[in-house]
C-alpha atoms as a printed R data frame, in Angstrom:
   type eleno elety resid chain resno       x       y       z
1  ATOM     1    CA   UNK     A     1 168.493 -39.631  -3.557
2  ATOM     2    CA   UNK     A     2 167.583 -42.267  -6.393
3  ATOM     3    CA   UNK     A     3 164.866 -44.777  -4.534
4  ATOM     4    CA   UNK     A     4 165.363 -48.340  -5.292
5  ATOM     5    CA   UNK     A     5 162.936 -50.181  -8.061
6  ATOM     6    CA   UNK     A     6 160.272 -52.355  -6.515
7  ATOM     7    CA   UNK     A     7 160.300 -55.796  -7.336
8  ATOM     8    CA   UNK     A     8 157.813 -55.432  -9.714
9  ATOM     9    CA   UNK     A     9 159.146 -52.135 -11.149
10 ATOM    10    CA   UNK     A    10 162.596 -54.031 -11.645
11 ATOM    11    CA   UNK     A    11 160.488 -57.399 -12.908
12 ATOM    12    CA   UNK     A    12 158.631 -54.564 -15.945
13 ATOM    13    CA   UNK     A    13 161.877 -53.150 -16.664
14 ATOM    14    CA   UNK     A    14 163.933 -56.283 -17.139
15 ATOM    15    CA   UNK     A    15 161.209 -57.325 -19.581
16 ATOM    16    CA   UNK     A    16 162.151 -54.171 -21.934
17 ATOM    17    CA   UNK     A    17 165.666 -55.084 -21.191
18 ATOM    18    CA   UNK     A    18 167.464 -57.177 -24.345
19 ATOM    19    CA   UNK     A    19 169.378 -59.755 -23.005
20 ATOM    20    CA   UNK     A    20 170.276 -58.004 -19.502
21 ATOM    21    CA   UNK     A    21 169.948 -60.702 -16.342
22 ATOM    22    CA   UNK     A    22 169.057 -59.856 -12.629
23 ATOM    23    CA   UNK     A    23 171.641 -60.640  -9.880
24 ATOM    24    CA   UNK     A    24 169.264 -60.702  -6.655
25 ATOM    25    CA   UNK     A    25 172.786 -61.340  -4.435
26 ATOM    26    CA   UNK     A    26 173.784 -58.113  -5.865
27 ATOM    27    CA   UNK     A    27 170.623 -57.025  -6.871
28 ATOM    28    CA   UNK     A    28 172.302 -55.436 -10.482
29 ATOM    29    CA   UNK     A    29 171.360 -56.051 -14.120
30 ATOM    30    CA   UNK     A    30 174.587 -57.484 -16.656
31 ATOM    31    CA   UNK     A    31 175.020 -58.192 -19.544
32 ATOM    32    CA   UNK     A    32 178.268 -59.357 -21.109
33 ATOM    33    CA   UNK     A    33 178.688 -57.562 -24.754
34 ATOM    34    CA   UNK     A    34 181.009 -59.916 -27.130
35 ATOM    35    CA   UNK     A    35 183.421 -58.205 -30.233
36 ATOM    36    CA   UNK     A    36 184.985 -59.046 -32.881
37 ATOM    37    CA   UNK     A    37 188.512 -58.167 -31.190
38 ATOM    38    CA   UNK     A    38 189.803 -55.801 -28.474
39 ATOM    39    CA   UNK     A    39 190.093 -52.732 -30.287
40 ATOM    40    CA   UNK     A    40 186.136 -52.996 -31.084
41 ATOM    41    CA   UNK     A    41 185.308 -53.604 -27.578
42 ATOM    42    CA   UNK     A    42 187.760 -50.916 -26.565
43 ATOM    43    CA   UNK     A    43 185.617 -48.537 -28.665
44 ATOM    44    CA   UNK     A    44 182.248 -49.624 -27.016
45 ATOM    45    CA   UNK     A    45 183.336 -48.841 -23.712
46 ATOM    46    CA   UNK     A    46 184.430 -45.367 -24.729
47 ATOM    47    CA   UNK     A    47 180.999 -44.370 -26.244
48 ATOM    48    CA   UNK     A    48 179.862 -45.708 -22.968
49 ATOM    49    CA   UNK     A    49 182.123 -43.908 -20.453
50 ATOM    50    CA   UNK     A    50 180.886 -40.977 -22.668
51 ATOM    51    CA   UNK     A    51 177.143 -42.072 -21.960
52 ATOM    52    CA   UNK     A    52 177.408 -42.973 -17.985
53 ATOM    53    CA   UNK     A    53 179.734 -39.974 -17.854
54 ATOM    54    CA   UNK     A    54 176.939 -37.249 -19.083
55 ATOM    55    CA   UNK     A    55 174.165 -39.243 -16.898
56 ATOM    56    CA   UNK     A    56 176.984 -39.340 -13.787
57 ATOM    57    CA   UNK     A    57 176.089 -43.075 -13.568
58 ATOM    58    CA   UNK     A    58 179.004 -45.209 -13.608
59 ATOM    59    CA   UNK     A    59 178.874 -48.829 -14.204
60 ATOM    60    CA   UNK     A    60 180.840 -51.460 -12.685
61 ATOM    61    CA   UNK     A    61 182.664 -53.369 -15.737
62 ATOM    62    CA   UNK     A    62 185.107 -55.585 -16.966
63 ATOM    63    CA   UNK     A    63 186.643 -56.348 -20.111
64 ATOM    64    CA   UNK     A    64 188.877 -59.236 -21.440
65 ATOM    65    CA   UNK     A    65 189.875 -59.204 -24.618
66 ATOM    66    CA   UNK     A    66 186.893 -59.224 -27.107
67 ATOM    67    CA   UNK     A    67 184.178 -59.473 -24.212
68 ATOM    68    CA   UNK     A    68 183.065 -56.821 -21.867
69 ATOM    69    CA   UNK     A    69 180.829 -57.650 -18.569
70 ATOM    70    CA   UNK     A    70 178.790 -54.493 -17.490
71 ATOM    71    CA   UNK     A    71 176.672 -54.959 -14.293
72 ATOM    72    CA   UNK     A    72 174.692 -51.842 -13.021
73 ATOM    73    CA   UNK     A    73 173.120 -51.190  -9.369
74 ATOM    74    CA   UNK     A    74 173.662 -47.954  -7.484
75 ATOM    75    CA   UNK     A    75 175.443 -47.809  -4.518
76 ATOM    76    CA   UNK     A    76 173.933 -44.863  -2.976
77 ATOM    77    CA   UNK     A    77 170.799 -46.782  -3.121
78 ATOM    78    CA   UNK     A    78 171.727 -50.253  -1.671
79 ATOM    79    CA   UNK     A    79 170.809 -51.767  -5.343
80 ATOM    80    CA   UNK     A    80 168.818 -51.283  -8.769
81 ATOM    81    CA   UNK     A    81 167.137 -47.751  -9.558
82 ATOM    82    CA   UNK     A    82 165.603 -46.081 -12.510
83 ATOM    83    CA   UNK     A    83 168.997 -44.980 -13.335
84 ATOM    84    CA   UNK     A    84 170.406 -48.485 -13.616
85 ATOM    85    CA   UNK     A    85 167.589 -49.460 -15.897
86 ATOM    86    CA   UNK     A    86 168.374 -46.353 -17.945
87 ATOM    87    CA   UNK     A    87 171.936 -46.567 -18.414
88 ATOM    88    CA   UNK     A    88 171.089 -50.495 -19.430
89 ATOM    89    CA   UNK     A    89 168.626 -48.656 -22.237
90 ATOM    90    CA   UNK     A    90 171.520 -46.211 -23.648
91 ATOM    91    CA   UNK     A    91 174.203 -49.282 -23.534
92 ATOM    92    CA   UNK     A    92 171.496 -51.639 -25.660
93 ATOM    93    CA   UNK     A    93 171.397 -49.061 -27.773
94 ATOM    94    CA   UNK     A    94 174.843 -48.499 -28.853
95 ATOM    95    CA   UNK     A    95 175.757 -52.089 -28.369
96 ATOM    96    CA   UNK     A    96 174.708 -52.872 -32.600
């Protein structure tokens, strides 16, 4: 079972983190991701179903229109893990 981040593990990792915030109530990391329309932000969270898919980390997410809201904790855990944290890295990453 994935262990849950220490606060000062989670403080170090948000620093790396681009624009990601911390929800203590929730204790996740989001980030809301803007497009130019719906078809591009369609396309973004394809490449990352395909990423959270291969890592078997799912995010929780919404999208309207040209914006998409990710926010990442794991369940299992009762909040944010290395996995979170990693799944935030691969998202940055594709993001543009």
């Amino acid at each position: 079972m994935t262990e849950k981040l220490s606060s000062r593990d989670r403080d170090l990792a948000l620093a790396r983190l681009d624009r990601w915030s911390y929800d203590a109530e929730r204790d996740a990391i989001e980030r809301e991701f803007k497009f130019a329309d719906f078809a591009a932000a369609f396309a973004f969270m394809t490449r990352v179903a395909l990423i959270a898919e291969k890592a078997d980390h799912h995010p929780e997410w919404c999208n309207i229109y040209n914006k998409v809201h990710i926010r990442l904790t794991s369940h299992e855990a009762g909040g944010l893990t290395e996995k979170d944290v990693a799944l935030a890295h691969g998202i940055t990453d594709i993001s543009g």
